[in-house]
Amino acid sequence: GENVEQHPSTLSVQEGDSAVIKCTYSDSASNYFPWYKQELGKGPQLIIDIRSNVGEKKDQRIAVTLNKTAKHFSLHITETQPEDSAVYFCAAKVVGKLTFGTGTRLQVTL
Amino acid sequence: DAGVIQSPRHEVTEMGQEVTLRCKPISGHNSLFWYRQTMMRGLELLIYFNNNVPIDDSGMPEDRFSAKMPNASFSTLKIQPSEPRDSAVYFCASSPRLATDSYEQYFGPGTRLTVT
């Protein structure tokens, strides 16, 4: 089955700096790559996604890049704010199933 | 718009008891997913339904777990008998398209289950 690895497991940045989270996947048939943000006590919230026919997608301060050849994709958050502090999960989808990475705990400090 | 609704939000039960978790997907959505989240194993897909029909239950850990979707607006996940290792947060998610499509899933707030 699909295997998704996510790095780093924790990330601390100062407010205003950028944060980058990277994921790799194993199944070349994966064709959909969402990113979720999970705050304490809440369910994962979709923040951005990318499909396999696109290399990059941006939504305000958030961007995702996909390299299908290398089977890796990344989340970029610019101008980080304290409210960006949360756990972020990447995921890869193949044949109906989403496989999640292990999560990155992002801490944005003042 | 109401999102995915799950009940109860918290459940504490003793080992051996039956536990039933409930989910109401977003109206009009065609697929529904049950996930389990633990520190050790992260987010795991247990089972998913397309148009109320179970498609893949290979993630269900054992026969003690069962899930049903009697109609488009309701699903249950039952554990019988429950064991301490079932303690986790259980999430329900729904998607506007079939699970085989590359489409977003919307998660509910989860049910935190503690089995003592």
GROMACS .gro file of C-alpha atoms in nm:
model
  226
    1GLY     CA    1   0.000   0.000   0.000
    2GLU     CA    2   0.087   0.368  -0.003
    3ASN     CA    3   0.344   0.497   0.243
    4VAL     CA    4   0.375   0.868   0.321
    5GLU     CA    5   0.670   1.012   0.511
    6GLN     CA    6   0.662   1.362   0.653
    7HIS     CA    7   0.940   1.586   0.784
    8PRO     CA    8   1.012   1.752   1.015
    9SER     CA    9   0.805   1.624   1.305
   10THR     CA   10   0.836   1.958   1.483
   11LEU     CA   11   0.911   2.303   1.348
   12SER     CA   12   0.954   2.627   1.534
   13VAL     CA   13   0.968   2.957   1.347
   14GLN     CA   14   0.947   3.320   1.441
   15GLU     CA   15   0.645   3.520   1.344
   16GLY     CA   16   0.688   3.653   0.992
   17ASP     CA   17   0.928   3.382   0.883
   18SER     CA   18   0.846   3.107   0.635
   19ALA     CA   19   0.779   2.744   0.718
   20VAL     CA   20   0.832   2.446   0.488
   21ILE     CA   21   0.704   2.093   0.546
   22LYS     CA   22   0.803   1.810   0.316
   23CYS     CA   23   0.643   1.477   0.232
   24THR     CA   24   0.733   1.181   0.016
   25TYR     CA   25   0.506   0.907  -0.110
   26SER     CA   26   0.570   0.562  -0.246
   27ASP     CA   27   0.286   0.476  -0.485
   28SER     CA   28   0.327   0.637  -0.827
   29ALA     CA   29  -0.048   0.589  -0.882
   30SER     CA   30  -0.129   0.849  -0.615
   31ASN     CA   31  -0.303   1.140  -0.784
   32TYR     CA   32  -0.433   1.371  -0.513
   33PHE     CA   33  -0.235   1.539  -0.234
   34PRO     CA   34  -0.420   1.739   0.032
   35TRP     CA   35  -0.279   1.918   0.333
   36TYR     CA   36  -0.469   1.938   0.660
   37LYS     CA   37  -0.430   2.160   0.964
   38GLN     CA   38  -0.537   2.021   1.299
   39GLU     CA   39  -0.578   2.237   1.605
   40LEU     CA   40  -0.599   2.094   1.953
   41GLY     CA   41  -0.927   1.916   2.016
   42LYS     CA   42  -1.051   1.959   1.661
   43GLY     CA   43  -1.074   1.755   1.345
   44PRO     CA   44  -0.831   1.800   1.056
   45GLN     CA   45  -0.920   2.095   0.835
   46LEU     CA   46  -0.832   2.097   0.465
   47ILE     CA   47  -0.616   2.400   0.386
   48ILE     CA   48  -0.494   2.331   0.034
   49ASP     CA   49  -0.472   2.043  -0.210
   50ILE     CA   50  -0.304   1.963  -0.539
   51ARG     CA   51  -0.376   1.713  -0.810
   52SER     CA   52  -0.118   1.516  -1.000
   53ASN     CA   53  -0.154   1.716  -1.319
   54VAL     CA   54  -0.042   2.037  -1.148
   55GLY     CA   55   0.306   2.127  -1.024
   56GLU     CA   56   0.225   2.416  -0.794
   57LYS     CA   57  -0.074   2.580  -0.632
   58LYS     CA   58  -0.097   2.892  -0.419
   59ASP     CA   59  -0.363   3.033  -0.192
   60GLN     CA   60  -0.264   3.359  -0.022
   61ARG     CA   61   0.016   3.273   0.223
   62ILE     CA   62   0.003   2.901   0.154
   63ALA     CA   63   0.153   2.717  -0.142
   64VAL     CA   64   0.205   2.354  -0.229
   65THR     CA   65   0.448   2.209  -0.481
   66LEU     CA   66   0.446   1.860  -0.630
   67ASN     CA   67   0.728   1.673  -0.797
   68LYS     CA   68   0.581   1.355  -0.940
   69THR     CA   69   0.911   1.227  -1.072
   70ALA     CA   70   1.070   1.240  -0.730
   71LYS     CA   71   0.741   1.155  -0.555
   72HIS     CA   72   0.755   1.439  -0.311
   73PHE     CA   73   0.541   1.739  -0.230
   74SER     CA   74   0.584   2.032   0.005
   75LEU     CA   75   0.380   2.289   0.195
   76HIS     CA   76   0.509   2.644   0.215
   77ILE     CA   77   0.365   2.898   0.457
   78THR     CA   78   0.493   3.254   0.423
   79GLU     CA   79   0.466   3.539   0.672
   80THR     CA   80   0.373   3.301   0.950
   81GLN     CA   81   0.139   3.418   1.225
   82PRO     CA   82   0.074   3.280   1.574
   83GLU     CA   83  -0.260   3.138   1.455
   84ASP     CA   84  -0.069   2.917   1.212
   85SER     CA   85   0.049   2.716   1.514
   86ALA     CA   86  -0.102   2.368   1.479
   87VAL     CA   87  -0.025   2.017   1.358
   88TYR     CA   88  -0.010   1.985   0.980
   89PHE     CA   89  -0.067   1.659   0.794
   90CYS     CA   90   0.009   1.575   0.436
   91ALA     CA   91  -0.174   1.294   0.260
   92ALA     CA   92  -0.168   1.103  -0.067
   93LYS     CA   93  -0.464   0.941  -0.232
   94VAL     CA   94  -0.476   0.632  -0.450
   95VAL     CA   95  -0.788   0.434  -0.545
   96GLY     CA   96  -1.017   0.601  -0.294
   97LYS     CA   97  -0.785   0.586   0.006
   98LEU     CA   98  -0.610   0.873   0.175
   99THR     CA   99  -0.286   0.781   0.350
  100PHE     CA  100  -0.164   1.041   0.596
  101GLY     CA  101   0.182   1.145   0.701
  102THR     CA  102   0.275   1.143   1.067
  103GLY     CA  103   0.224   1.515   1.114
  104THR     CA  104   0.437   1.824   1.177
  105ARG     CA  105   0.383   2.031   1.487
  106LEU     CA  106   0.439   2.394   1.385
  107GLN     CA  107   0.502   2.651   1.655
  108VAL     CA  108   0.509   3.017   1.556
  109THR     CA  109   0.674   3.225   1.823
  110LEU     CA  110   0.644   3.599   1.875
  111ASP     CA  111  -2.361   2.536   0.661
  112ALA     CA  112  -2.343   2.257   0.913
  113GLY     CA  113  -2.031   2.052   0.885
  114VAL     CA  114  -1.991   1.685   0.967
  115ILE     CA  115  -2.158   1.614   1.299
  116GLN     CA  116  -2.034   1.344   1.535
  117SER     CA  117  -2.173   1.222   1.863
  118PRO     CA  118  -2.088   1.177   2.135
  119ARG     CA  119  -1.784   1.405   2.155
  120HIS     CA  120  -1.645   1.209   2.447
  121GLU     CA  121  -1.714   0.853   2.555
  122VAL     CA  122  -1.574   0.673   2.855
  123THR     CA  123  -1.663   0.309   2.893
  124GLU     CA  124  -1.543  -0.003   3.064
  125MET     CA  125  -1.372  -0.287   2.887
  126GLY     CA  126  -1.620  -0.533   2.744
  127GLN     CA  127  -1.896  -0.280   2.688
  128GLU     CA  128  -2.046  -0.201   2.349
  129VAL     CA  129  -1.968   0.142   2.207
  130THR     CA  130  -2.156   0.312   1.923
  131LEU     CA  131  -2.023   0.623   1.754
  132ARG     CA  132  -2.248   0.829   1.531
  133CYS     CA  133  -2.192   1.050   1.229
  134LYS     CA  134  -2.405   1.278   1.018
  135PRO     CA  135  -2.224   1.372   0.696
  136ILE     CA  136  -2.262   1.701   0.514
  137SER     CA  137  -2.590   1.703   0.324
  138GLY     CA  138  -2.547   1.606  -0.039
  139HIS     CA  139  -2.212   1.437   0.007
  140ASN     CA  140  -2.172   1.100  -0.161
  141SER     CA  141  -1.898   0.931   0.036
  142LEU     CA  142  -1.825   0.882   0.404
  143PHE     CA  143  -1.509   0.777   0.583
  144TRP     CA  144  -1.426   0.658   0.933
  145TYR     CA  145  -1.075   0.724   1.068
  146ARG     CA  146  -0.899   0.652   1.393
  147GLN     CA  147  -0.623   0.873   1.536
  148THR     CA  148  -0.371   0.765   1.798
  149MET     CA  149  -0.030   0.891   1.894
  150MET     CA  150   0.130   0.563   1.795
  151ARG     CA  151  -0.037   0.502   1.460
  152GLY     CA  152  -0.146   0.848   1.351
  153LEU     CA  153  -0.453   0.884   1.130
  154GLU     CA  154  -0.576   0.553   0.992
  155LEU     CA  155  -0.861   0.490   0.752
  156LEU     CA  156  -1.094   0.225   0.891
  157ILE     CA  157  -1.369   0.202   0.630
  158TYR     CA  158  -1.537   0.410   0.362
  159PHE     CA  159  -1.874   0.416   0.190
  160ASN     CA  160  -1.984   0.533  -0.155
  161ASN     CA  161  -2.354   0.615  -0.178
  162ASN     CA  162  -2.415   0.433   0.153
  163VAL     CA  163  -2.243   0.115   0.029
  164PRO     CA  164  -1.929  -0.005   0.211
  165ILE     CA  165  -1.644  -0.016  -0.038
  166ASP     CA  166  -1.333  -0.097   0.158
  167ASP     CA  167  -1.320  -0.212   0.519
  168SER     CA  168  -0.966  -0.344   0.509
  169GLY     CA  169  -0.864  -0.090   0.772
  170MET     CA  170  -1.105  -0.222   1.032
  171PRO     CA  171  -0.874  -0.370   1.294
  172GLU     CA  172  -1.077  -0.678   1.380
  173ASP     CA  173  -1.421  -0.831   1.390
  174ARG     CA  174  -1.509  -0.638   1.701
  175PHE     CA  175  -1.547  -0.334   1.478
  176SER     CA  176  -1.843  -0.285   1.246
  177ALA     CA  177  -1.983   0.011   1.054
  178LYS     CA  178  -2.315   0.078   0.889
  179MET     CA  179  -2.468   0.349   0.677
  180PRO     CA  180  -2.843   0.290   0.663
  181ASN     CA  181  -2.907   0.611   0.471
  182ALA     CA  182  -2.728   0.908   0.320
  183SER     CA  183  -2.745   1.114   0.637
  184PHE     CA  184  -2.633   0.872   0.906
  185SER     CA  185  -2.356   0.627   0.983
  186THR     CA  186  -2.248   0.433   1.291
  187LEU     CA  187  -1.924   0.273   1.400
  188LYS     CA  188  -1.971   0.005   1.663
  189ILE     CA  189  -1.713  -0.166   1.880
  190GLN     CA  190  -1.825  -0.477   2.063
  191PRO     CA  191  -1.673  -0.570   2.299
  192SER     CA  192  -1.450  -0.272   2.357
  193GLU     CA  193  -1.091  -0.305   2.481
  194PRO     CA  194  -0.848  -0.051   2.632
  195ARG     CA  195  -0.641  -0.053   2.311
  196ASP     CA  196  -0.942   0.088   2.126
  197SER     CA  197  -0.893   0.417   2.311
  198ALA     CA  198  -0.842   0.681   2.042
  199VAL     CA  199  -1.009   0.971   1.867
  200TYR     CA  200  -1.245   0.853   1.596
  201PHE     CA  201  -1.318   1.086   1.308
  202CYS     CA  202  -1.587   1.076   1.047
  203ALA     CA  203  -1.534   1.259   0.717
  204SER     CA  204  -1.748   1.311   0.411
  205SER     CA  205  -1.678   1.409   0.053
  206PRO     CA  206  -1.900   1.560  -0.216
  207ARG     CA  207  -1.785   1.306  -0.470
  208LEU     CA  208  -1.727   0.933  -0.474
  209ALA     CA  209  -1.429   0.813  -0.275
  210THR     CA  210  -1.255   0.705  -0.593
  211ASP     CA  211  -1.252   1.065  -0.717
  212SER     CA  212  -0.974   1.301  -0.621
  213TYR     CA  213  -1.183   1.528  -0.409
  214GLU     CA  214  -1.159   1.691  -0.071
  215GLN     CA  215  -1.277   1.526   0.251
  216TYR     CA  216  -1.429   1.727   0.533
  217PHE     CA  217  -1.372   1.600   0.883
  218GLY     CA  218  -1.598   1.612   1.184
  219PRO     CA  219  -1.480   1.718   1.532
  220GLY     CA  220  -1.418   1.359   1.638
  221THR     CA  221  -1.521   1.135   1.927
  222ARG     CA  222  -1.264   1.079   2.197
  223LEU     CA  223  -1.309   0.724   2.322
  224THR     CA  224  -1.155   0.604   2.645
  225VAL     CA  225  -1.191   0.240   2.741
  226THR     CA  226  -1.089   0.161   3.098
   0.00000   0.00000   0.00000
